[in-house]
Coordinates of C-alpha atoms in Angstrom, one line a residue:
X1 CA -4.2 115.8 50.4
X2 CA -4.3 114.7 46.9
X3 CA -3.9 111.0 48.0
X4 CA -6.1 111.1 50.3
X5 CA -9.4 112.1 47.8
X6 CA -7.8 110.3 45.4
X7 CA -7.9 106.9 47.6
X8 CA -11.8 108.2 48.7
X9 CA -13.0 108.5 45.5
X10 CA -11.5 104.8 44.6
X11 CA -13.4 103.6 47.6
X12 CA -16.4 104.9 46.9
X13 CA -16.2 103.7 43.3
X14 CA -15.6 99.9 44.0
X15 CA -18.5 100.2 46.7
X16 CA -20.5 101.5 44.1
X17 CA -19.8 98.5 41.6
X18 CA -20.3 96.2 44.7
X19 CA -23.5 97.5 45.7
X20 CA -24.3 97.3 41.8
X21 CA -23.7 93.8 41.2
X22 CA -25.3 92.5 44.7
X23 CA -28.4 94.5 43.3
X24 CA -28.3 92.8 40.4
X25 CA -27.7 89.2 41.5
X26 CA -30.2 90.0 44.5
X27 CA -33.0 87.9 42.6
X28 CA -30.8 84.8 42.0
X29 CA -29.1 85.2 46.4
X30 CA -32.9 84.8 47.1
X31 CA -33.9 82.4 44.5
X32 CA -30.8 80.6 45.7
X33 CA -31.6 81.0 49.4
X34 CA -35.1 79.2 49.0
X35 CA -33.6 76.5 46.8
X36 CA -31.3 76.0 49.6
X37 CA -34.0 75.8 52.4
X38 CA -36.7 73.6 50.3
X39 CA -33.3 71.4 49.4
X40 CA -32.6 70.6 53.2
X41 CA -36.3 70.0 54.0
X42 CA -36.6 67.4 50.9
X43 CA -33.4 65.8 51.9
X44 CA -34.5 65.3 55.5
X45 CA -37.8 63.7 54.1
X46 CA -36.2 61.7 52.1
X47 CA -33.7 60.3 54.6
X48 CA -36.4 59.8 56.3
X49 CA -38.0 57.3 54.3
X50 CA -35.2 55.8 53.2
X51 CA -34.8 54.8 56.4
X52 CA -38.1 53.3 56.6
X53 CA -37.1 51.3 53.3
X54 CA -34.0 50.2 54.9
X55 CA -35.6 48.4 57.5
X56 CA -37.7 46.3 55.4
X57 CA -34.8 45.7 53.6
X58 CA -31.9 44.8 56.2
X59 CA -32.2 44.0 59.5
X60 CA -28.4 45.5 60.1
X61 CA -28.9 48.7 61.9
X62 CA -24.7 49.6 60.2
X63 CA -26.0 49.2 57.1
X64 CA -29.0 51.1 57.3
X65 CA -27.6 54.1 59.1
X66 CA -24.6 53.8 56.5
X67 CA -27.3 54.0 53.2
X68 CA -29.5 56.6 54.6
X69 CA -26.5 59.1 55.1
X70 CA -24.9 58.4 51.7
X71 CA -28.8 59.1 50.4
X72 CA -28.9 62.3 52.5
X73 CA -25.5 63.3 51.9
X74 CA -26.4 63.2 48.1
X75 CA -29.4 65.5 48.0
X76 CA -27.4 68.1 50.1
X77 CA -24.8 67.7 47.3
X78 CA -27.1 68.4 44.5
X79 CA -28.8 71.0 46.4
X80 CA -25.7 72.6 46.9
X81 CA -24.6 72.7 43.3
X82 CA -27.9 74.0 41.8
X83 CA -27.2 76.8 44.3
X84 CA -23.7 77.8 43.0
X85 CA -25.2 77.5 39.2
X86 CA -28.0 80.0 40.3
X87 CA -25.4 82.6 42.0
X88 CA -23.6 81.6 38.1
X89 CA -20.7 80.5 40.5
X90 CA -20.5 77.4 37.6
X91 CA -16.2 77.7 37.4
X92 CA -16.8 76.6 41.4
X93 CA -18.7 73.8 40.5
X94 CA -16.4 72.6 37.9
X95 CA -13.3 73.2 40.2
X96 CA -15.1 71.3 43.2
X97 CA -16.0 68.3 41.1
X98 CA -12.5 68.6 39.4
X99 CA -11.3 68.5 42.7
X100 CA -13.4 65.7 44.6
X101 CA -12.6 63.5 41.6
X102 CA -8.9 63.8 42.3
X103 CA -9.2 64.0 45.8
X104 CA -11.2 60.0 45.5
X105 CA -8.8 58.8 43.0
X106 CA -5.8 59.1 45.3
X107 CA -7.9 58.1 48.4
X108 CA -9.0 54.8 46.5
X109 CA -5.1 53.7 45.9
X110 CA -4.3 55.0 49.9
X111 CA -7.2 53.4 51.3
X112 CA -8.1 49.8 49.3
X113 CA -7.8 47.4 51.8
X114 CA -9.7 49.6 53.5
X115 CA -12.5 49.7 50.8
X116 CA -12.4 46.7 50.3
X117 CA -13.2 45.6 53.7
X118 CA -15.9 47.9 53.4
X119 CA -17.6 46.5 50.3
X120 CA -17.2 43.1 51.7
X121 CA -18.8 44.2 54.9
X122 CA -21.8 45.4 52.7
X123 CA -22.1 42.0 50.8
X124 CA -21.7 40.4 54.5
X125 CA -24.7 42.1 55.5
X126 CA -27.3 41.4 52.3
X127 CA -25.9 37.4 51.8
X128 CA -25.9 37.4 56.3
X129 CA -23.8 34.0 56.2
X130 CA -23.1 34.2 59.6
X131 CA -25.3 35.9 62.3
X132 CA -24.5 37.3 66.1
X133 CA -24.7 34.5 68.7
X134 CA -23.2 32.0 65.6
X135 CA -20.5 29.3 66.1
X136 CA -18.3 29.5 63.0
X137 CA -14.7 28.4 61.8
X138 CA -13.3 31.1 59.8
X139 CA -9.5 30.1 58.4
X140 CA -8.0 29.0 61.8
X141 CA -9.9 30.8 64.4
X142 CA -12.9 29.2 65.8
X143 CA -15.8 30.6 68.1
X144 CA -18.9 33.0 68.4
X145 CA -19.5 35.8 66.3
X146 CA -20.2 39.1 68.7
X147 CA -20.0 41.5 66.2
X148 CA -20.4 42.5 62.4
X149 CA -19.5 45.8 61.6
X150 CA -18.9 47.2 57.7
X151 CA -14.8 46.7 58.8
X152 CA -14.9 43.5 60.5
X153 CA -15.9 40.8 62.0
X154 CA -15.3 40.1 66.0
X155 CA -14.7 36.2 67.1
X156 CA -14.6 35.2 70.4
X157 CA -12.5 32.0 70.7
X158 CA -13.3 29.1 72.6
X159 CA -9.9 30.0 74.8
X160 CA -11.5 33.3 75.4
X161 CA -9.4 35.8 72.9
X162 CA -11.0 38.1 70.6
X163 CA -10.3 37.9 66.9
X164 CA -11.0 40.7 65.2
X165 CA -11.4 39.5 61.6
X166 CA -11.1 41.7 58.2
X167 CA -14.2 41.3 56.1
X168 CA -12.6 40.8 52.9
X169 CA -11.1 37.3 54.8
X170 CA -14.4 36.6 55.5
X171 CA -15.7 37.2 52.2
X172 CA -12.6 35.3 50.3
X173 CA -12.5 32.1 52.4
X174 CA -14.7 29.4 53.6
X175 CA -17.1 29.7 56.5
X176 CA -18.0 27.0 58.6
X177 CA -21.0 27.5 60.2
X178 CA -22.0 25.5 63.3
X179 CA -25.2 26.7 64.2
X180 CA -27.4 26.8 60.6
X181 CA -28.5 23.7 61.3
X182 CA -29.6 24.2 64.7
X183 CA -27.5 20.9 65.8
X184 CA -23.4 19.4 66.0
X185 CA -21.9 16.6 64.7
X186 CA -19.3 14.8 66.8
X187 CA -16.7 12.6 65.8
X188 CA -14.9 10.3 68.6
X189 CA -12.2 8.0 67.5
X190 CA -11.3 4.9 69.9
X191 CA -9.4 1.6 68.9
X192 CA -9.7 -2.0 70.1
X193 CA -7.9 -4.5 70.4
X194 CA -7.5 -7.8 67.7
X195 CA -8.2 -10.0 69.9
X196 CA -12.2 -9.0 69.8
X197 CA -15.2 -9.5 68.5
X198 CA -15.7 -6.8 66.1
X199 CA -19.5 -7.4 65.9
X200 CA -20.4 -7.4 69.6
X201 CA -17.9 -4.3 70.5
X202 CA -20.2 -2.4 67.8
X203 CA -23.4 -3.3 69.2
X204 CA -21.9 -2.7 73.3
X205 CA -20.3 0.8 72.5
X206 CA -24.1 1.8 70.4
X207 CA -25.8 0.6 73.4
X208 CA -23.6 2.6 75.8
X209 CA -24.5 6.1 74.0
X210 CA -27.6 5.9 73.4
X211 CA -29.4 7.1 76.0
X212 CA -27.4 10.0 76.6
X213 CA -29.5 13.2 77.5
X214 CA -28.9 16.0 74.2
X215 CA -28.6 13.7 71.6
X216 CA -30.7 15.0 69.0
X217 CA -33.2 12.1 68.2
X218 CA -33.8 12.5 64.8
X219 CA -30.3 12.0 63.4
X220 CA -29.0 8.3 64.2
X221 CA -26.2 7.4 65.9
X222 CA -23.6 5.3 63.5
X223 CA -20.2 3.6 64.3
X224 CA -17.7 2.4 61.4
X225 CA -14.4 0.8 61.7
X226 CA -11.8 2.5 59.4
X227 CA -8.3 1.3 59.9
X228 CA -6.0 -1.3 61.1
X229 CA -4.0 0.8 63.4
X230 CA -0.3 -0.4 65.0
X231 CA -1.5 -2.0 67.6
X232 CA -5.8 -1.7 67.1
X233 CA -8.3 -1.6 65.0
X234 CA -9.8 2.0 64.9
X235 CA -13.2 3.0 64.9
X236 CA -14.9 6.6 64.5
X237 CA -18.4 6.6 66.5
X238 CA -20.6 9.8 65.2
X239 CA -23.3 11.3 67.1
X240 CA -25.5 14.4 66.4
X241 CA -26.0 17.5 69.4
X242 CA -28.8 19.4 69.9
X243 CA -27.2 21.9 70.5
X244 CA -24.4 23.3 68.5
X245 CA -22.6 25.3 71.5
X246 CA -19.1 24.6 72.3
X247 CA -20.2 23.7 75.9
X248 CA -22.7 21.1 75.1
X249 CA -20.2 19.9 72.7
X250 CA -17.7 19.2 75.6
X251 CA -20.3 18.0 77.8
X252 CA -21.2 15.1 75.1
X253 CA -17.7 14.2 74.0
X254 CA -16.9 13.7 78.2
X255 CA -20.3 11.7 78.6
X256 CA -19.4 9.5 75.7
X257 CA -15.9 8.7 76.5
X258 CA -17.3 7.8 80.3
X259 CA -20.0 5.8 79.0
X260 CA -17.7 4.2 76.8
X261 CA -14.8 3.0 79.0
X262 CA -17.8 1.8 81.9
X263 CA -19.1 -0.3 79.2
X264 CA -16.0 -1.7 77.8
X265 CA -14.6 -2.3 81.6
X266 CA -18.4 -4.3 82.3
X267 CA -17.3 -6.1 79.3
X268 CA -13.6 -7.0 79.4
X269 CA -13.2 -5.5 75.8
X270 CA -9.7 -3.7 75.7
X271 CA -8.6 -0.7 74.1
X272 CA -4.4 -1.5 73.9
X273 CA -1.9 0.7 75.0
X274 CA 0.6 1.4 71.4
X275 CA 2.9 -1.5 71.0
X276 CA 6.2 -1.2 69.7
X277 CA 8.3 -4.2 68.1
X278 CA 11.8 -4.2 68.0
X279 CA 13.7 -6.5 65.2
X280 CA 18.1 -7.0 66.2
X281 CA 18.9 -8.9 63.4
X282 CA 22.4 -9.0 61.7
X283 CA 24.8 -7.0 63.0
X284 CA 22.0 -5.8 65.7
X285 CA 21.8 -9.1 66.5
X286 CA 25.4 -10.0 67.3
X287 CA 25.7 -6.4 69.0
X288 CA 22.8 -7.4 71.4
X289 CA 24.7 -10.6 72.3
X290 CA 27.8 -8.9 73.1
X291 CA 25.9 -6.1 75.3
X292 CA 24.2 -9.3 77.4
X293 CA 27.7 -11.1 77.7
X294 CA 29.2 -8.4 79.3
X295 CA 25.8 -7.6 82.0
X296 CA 26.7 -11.7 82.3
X297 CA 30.2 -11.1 83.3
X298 CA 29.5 -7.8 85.2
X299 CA 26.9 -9.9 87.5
X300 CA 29.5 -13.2 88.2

């Protein structure tokens, strides 16, 4: 029976120091409560505008989404902490800061390819060296960019695979961008024989392209002989596409090849099959001899 009053009266006692102290601190839950309230409100405003900011900023919807939660996300934050200092909870702040600096210290070493994907995604997006709808060349993959995300970037190949591309590559390594210009260059190589005119080939194979529908007209068609090849003399013919796709490309490089060989056929103007010259000298030689004396005697 003694136990039994004697674990009442502890009860009582310890709800009697609780009720106390939430008495006391009463002012600073309420005080805390509407901190807490006005603290959401102002963050949602401000997210809000932020937003609005963004867009006049960046047109990368990512980007934006990603800067107006990371703005929103740190007014909550702060909000939060003035809380715990009001409700003198200021051992939990320190232990939570304490804590998230840790806690991002070891996630930076796990995660730094990762971050730094991420940071070159963000530089991606304010330079924007490369757009959706683009034909780039990035290290050994060429195609159309279909997506930029804060990651990586998505290529889809002109043999129909998609590449999906870290950012940091991106960022490291040369683009080449097809479509800034708004037009493509092609190069066509083609070699003629020795035996002819050098001059009239030049101005027979410039005649044969010219006319050829989606050749942009204010870039001019040039042709210059380079090298004296095995068995030709090599040319490289350059001609400028409206268009930079990969399918008027292919559609210009068939049209001037066609054009080409009608032209050169109209003209008797040969481009050699590779010759090959074999020298049998000394030993060779007498070898040779040998092999057709014996096809000599095989045959009588």
């Amino acid at each position: 029976m003694m136990d039994l009053n004697e674990a009442y009266k502890l009860i009582t006692q310890k709800l009697a120091i609780w009720m106390h102290d939430f008495v006391r601190i009463l002012p600073n839950i309420l005080l805390a409560s509407v901190v807490f309230v006005v603290g959401l409100f102002i963050a949602r405003n401000v997210k809000r505008v932020s937003q609005k900011l963004a867009l006049k900023i960046s047109r990368n919807v990512t980007l934006n989404n990603l800067f107006t939660s990371v703005i929103h996300l740190i007014f909550i934050g702060v909000t939060i902490f003035i809380v715990l200092s009001i409700l003198k909870l200021d051992k939990a702040v320190t232990t939570i800061l304490a804590g998230a600096g840790i806690i991002g210290l070891a996630l930076a070493f796990a995660f730094q390819d990762i971050a730094a994907n991420f940071i070159s995604g963000i530089f991606i997006s304010f330079r924007r060296p490369i757009h959706i709808g683009d034909i780039v060349k990035i290290q050994d993959y060429m195609g159309k960019v279909l997506e930029i995300n804060l990651r990586d970037t998505i290529l889809l190949t002109f043999q129909g695979q998609m590449v999906i591309i870290p950012n940091k590559n991106i960022f490291q390594n040369p683009i080449e961008n097809y479509s800034l210009l708004g037009k493509r260059r092609l190069d066509l190589e083609i070699g003629i024989s020795y035996k002819e005119d050098l001059e009239r080939v030049q101005q027979i194979t410039l005649e044969a392209v010219k006319n050829i529908e989606g050749l942009c007209e204010d870039e001019e068609t040039t042709m210059y002989y380079k090298a004296f090849g095995d068995s030709s003399i090599n040319y490289t013919i350059r001609l400028w596409l409206k268009s930079p796709e990969q399918s008027a490309y292919l559609i210009m490089s068939n049209q001037v090849i066609i054009n080409i060989k009608k032209a050169y056929d109209q003209n008797d103007i040969t481009i050699p099959f590779p010759i090959r010259t074999l020298d049998f000298g000394g030993k060779d030689q007498q070898l040779l001899k040998e092999v057709r004396s014996n096809i000599s005697l095989g045959t009588e």
